[in-house]
């Protein structure tokens, strides 16, 4: 069964450093998403991406965040200068049109 | 703005007992509705979904959910819980047909504990 894969599974970074979280969505999917889940809290939408551009973003997704689909398979989330409060589990998801979202296993980001 | 309420933060049931997890939503139209399960340290696995049609939907692992438009609810049920069902359960809503992408709004989750 096709699945969304995320790497790395866990990343520790120092405050102020840049991190790139990587995702390989399901190959015939059209919409790509990043969500995050701060420990003990609910899953929150960050950004959606369609047709090589951002289609929607939340207020969390400020100028420190960017997304890119550098080739036909990868979908990345970059945090330019990490803060302590960026520590969370980050989930990538993908969908076709009007179908359920398939989520990756997540990347646990720890900012120290 | 859309919102999802899961009023029960924690639920404990005995193995073999029945289970109902509550979910209420606020949305401008009938949204797509989902239940996801998250085991510790794991990702989100889809249990079931409602798009249209029969309001009682069956999912994986013996779960079912019923959409009640009049109550804006989508409660998750299982007739007999297994110890392996212990996990966190999230209700989520997404835009209805024609809404393009499928940005989800999640509830705060219900942590299920199963006593042997």
XYZ file of C-alpha atoms in Angstrom:
228
model
C 0.000 0.000 0.000
C 1.402 3.423 -0.895
C 2.386 5.597 2.006
C 3.743 9.001 2.882
C 7.309 8.835 4.166
C 9.047 11.437 6.297
C 12.685 11.886 7.206
C 14.231 12.169 9.656
C 12.047 10.602 12.311
C 13.690 12.724 14.995
C 15.791 15.870 14.705
C 17.468 17.838 17.446
C 18.640 21.323 16.575
C 19.980 24.356 18.370
C 17.872 27.473 18.639
C 18.498 29.781 15.699
C 19.534 27.016 13.335
C 17.778 26.189 10.093
C 16.091 22.835 9.683
C 14.600 21.102 6.687
C 12.014 18.406 7.169
C 11.497 16.094 4.243
C 8.499 14.238 2.948
C 7.765 11.985 0.011
C 4.009 12.135 -0.653
C 2.056 9.416 -2.415
C 2.965 9.598 -6.070
C -0.424 10.327 -7.697
C -1.564 12.801 -5.071
C -2.097 16.441 -5.898
C -2.329 18.273 -2.574
C 0.391 18.338 0.032
C 0.223 19.542 3.600
C 2.217 20.151 6.704
C 0.674 19.921 10.138
C 2.243 20.138 13.541
C 1.410 18.782 16.952
C 2.970 20.354 19.999
C 3.313 17.776 22.769
C -0.024 17.156 24.435
C -1.935 19.427 22.082
C -4.059 18.956 19.015
C -2.857 18.635 15.456
C -2.736 22.035 13.746
C -2.719 22.883 10.065
C 0.312 24.801 8.832
C 0.160 24.956 5.055
C -1.271 23.353 1.941
C 0.468 23.202 -1.416
C -1.058 22.599 -4.832
C 0.172 23.067 -8.353
C 3.582 24.214 -7.127
C 2.345 26.975 -4.916
C 0.928 27.549 -1.464
C -2.856 27.321 -1.601
C -3.546 28.095 2.043
C -1.552 28.779 5.189
C -2.344 29.318 8.825
C -1.279 32.185 11.048
C 1.394 29.875 12.470
C 3.077 29.713 9.076
C 4.991 32.991 9.262
C 8.057 34.196 7.371
C 10.252 31.733 9.238
C 8.574 28.869 7.419
C 8.751 27.914 3.769
C 7.778 24.919 1.686
C 9.149 23.605 -1.529
C 8.649 20.781 -3.945
C 12.145 20.710 -5.408
C 11.538 17.744 -7.697
C 8.719 15.438 -8.665
C 8.734 13.482 -5.439
C 9.936 15.453 -2.416
C 8.048 18.036 -0.404
C 10.025 19.960 2.202
C 9.325 22.243 5.121
C 12.085 24.673 6.082
C 12.251 26.570 9.322
C 14.787 29.349 8.879
C 15.707 30.176 12.455
C 14.252 27.746 14.930
C 12.781 28.804 18.256
C 12.157 26.721 21.334
C 8.428 26.880 20.628
C 8.947 25.191 17.264
C 9.548 21.933 19.119
C 6.752 19.653 17.972
C 5.873 16.648 15.869
C 5.551 17.691 12.246
C 3.320 15.648 9.979
C 3.283 15.656 6.228
C 0.110 14.585 4.433
C -1.084 14.214 0.888
C -4.430 13.762 -0.869
C -5.978 13.509 -4.247
C -8.917 15.818 -4.920
C -11.617 15.523 -2.248
C -10.333 12.385 -0.606
C -8.963 11.504 2.771
C -5.525 12.693 3.825
C -2.754 10.156 4.217
C -0.278 11.098 6.901
C 3.347 10.251 7.338
C 4.782 8.940 10.592
C 5.981 12.395 11.548
C 9.270 14.091 12.390
C 9.808 14.949 16.019
C 11.679 18.247 16.115
C 13.395 19.196 19.353
C 14.877 22.685 19.595
C 17.386 23.118 22.408
C -14.625 29.479 11.473
C -14.787 25.729 11.618
C -14.178 23.937 14.883
C -14.255 20.427 16.290
C -15.079 19.572 19.888
C -14.186 16.334 21.567
C -15.596 16.794 25.056
C -13.900 13.778 26.625
C -10.172 14.246 27.148
C -9.683 10.833 28.759
C -11.839 7.705 28.698
C -11.156 4.415 30.431
C -13.040 1.269 29.501
C -12.650 -2.383 30.351
C -11.588 -4.764 27.646
C -14.679 -6.207 25.988
C -16.862 -3.255 26.916
C -18.467 -1.008 24.345
C -17.036 2.384 23.480
C -18.408 5.674 22.241
C -16.206 8.703 21.619
C -18.016 11.967 21.051
C -17.332 14.533 18.367
C -19.244 17.702 17.546
C -18.352 20.119 14.821
C -19.161 23.613 13.697
C -19.013 24.220 9.969
C -20.828 26.320 7.374
C -21.958 23.305 5.373
C -21.795 19.558 5.793
C -18.085 18.883 5.847
C -16.130 15.770 5.223
C -15.699 13.991 8.558
C -12.894 11.759 9.729
C -11.644 9.795 12.677
C -7.916 9.213 13.045
C -6.072 7.160 15.626
C -2.596 7.855 16.951
C -0.664 5.279 18.931
C 2.198 6.566 21.125
C 5.033 7.938 19.006
C 3.225 7.049 15.813
C 1.585 8.917 12.975
C -2.095 9.381 12.272
C -3.965 6.424 10.876
C -7.369 6.891 9.270
C -10.067 4.830 10.959
C -13.022 5.908 8.849
C -14.505 8.760 6.877
C -17.863 10.235 5.913
C -18.269 12.063 2.642
C -21.943 11.506 1.779
C -24.623 8.808 1.643
C -25.256 6.321 4.411
C -24.822 8.125 7.704
C -23.460 5.034 9.446
C -19.966 4.349 8.208
C -17.782 1.371 8.898
C -14.071 1.620 9.370
C -11.065 -0.475 10.138
C -10.485 -2.434 13.348
C -14.217 -2.870 13.945
C -14.969 0.826 14.428
C -18.027 2.620 13.125
C -19.302 6.176 13.283
C -22.653 7.805 12.777
C -23.156 11.206 11.225
C -26.091 13.102 12.703
C -26.674 16.321 10.807
C -29.243 17.656 13.281
C -26.762 17.337 16.133
C -23.623 18.232 14.136
C -22.097 15.097 15.556
C -19.944 12.258 14.311
C -19.504 9.868 17.221
C -17.179 6.905 17.031
C -18.273 3.532 18.380
C -16.959 0.066 18.884
C -19.064 -2.747 20.360
C -16.190 -4.552 22.094
C -12.892 -2.852 22.862
C -9.575 -4.695 22.696
C -6.507 -3.809 24.750
C -4.724 -2.838 21.518
C -7.269 -0.050 20.963
C -5.597 2.036 23.654
C -4.468 5.157 21.801
C -5.458 8.743 21.146
C -8.391 9.345 18.843
C -8.869 12.489 16.817
C -11.986 13.666 15.068
C -11.372 15.965 12.097
C -13.385 17.908 9.547
C -12.472 18.998 6.047
C -14.120 21.129 3.372
C -17.071 19.610 1.521
C -17.300 18.644 -2.136
C -15.900 21.332 -4.358
C -13.764 22.722 -1.587
C -10.636 21.808 -3.451
C -7.931 20.735 -1.078
C -8.598 18.873 2.086
C -7.244 21.031 4.902
C -8.309 19.369 8.122
C -9.369 20.902 11.395
C -8.764 18.544 14.294
C -10.346 18.175 17.672
C -8.214 18.085 20.784
C -8.313 14.304 20.928
C -9.580 11.665 23.352
C -7.073 9.470 25.116
C -8.455 5.955 25.458
C -7.197 3.661 28.180
C -8.248 0.024 28.222
C -8.262 -1.912 31.462
C -7.660 -5.621 31.286
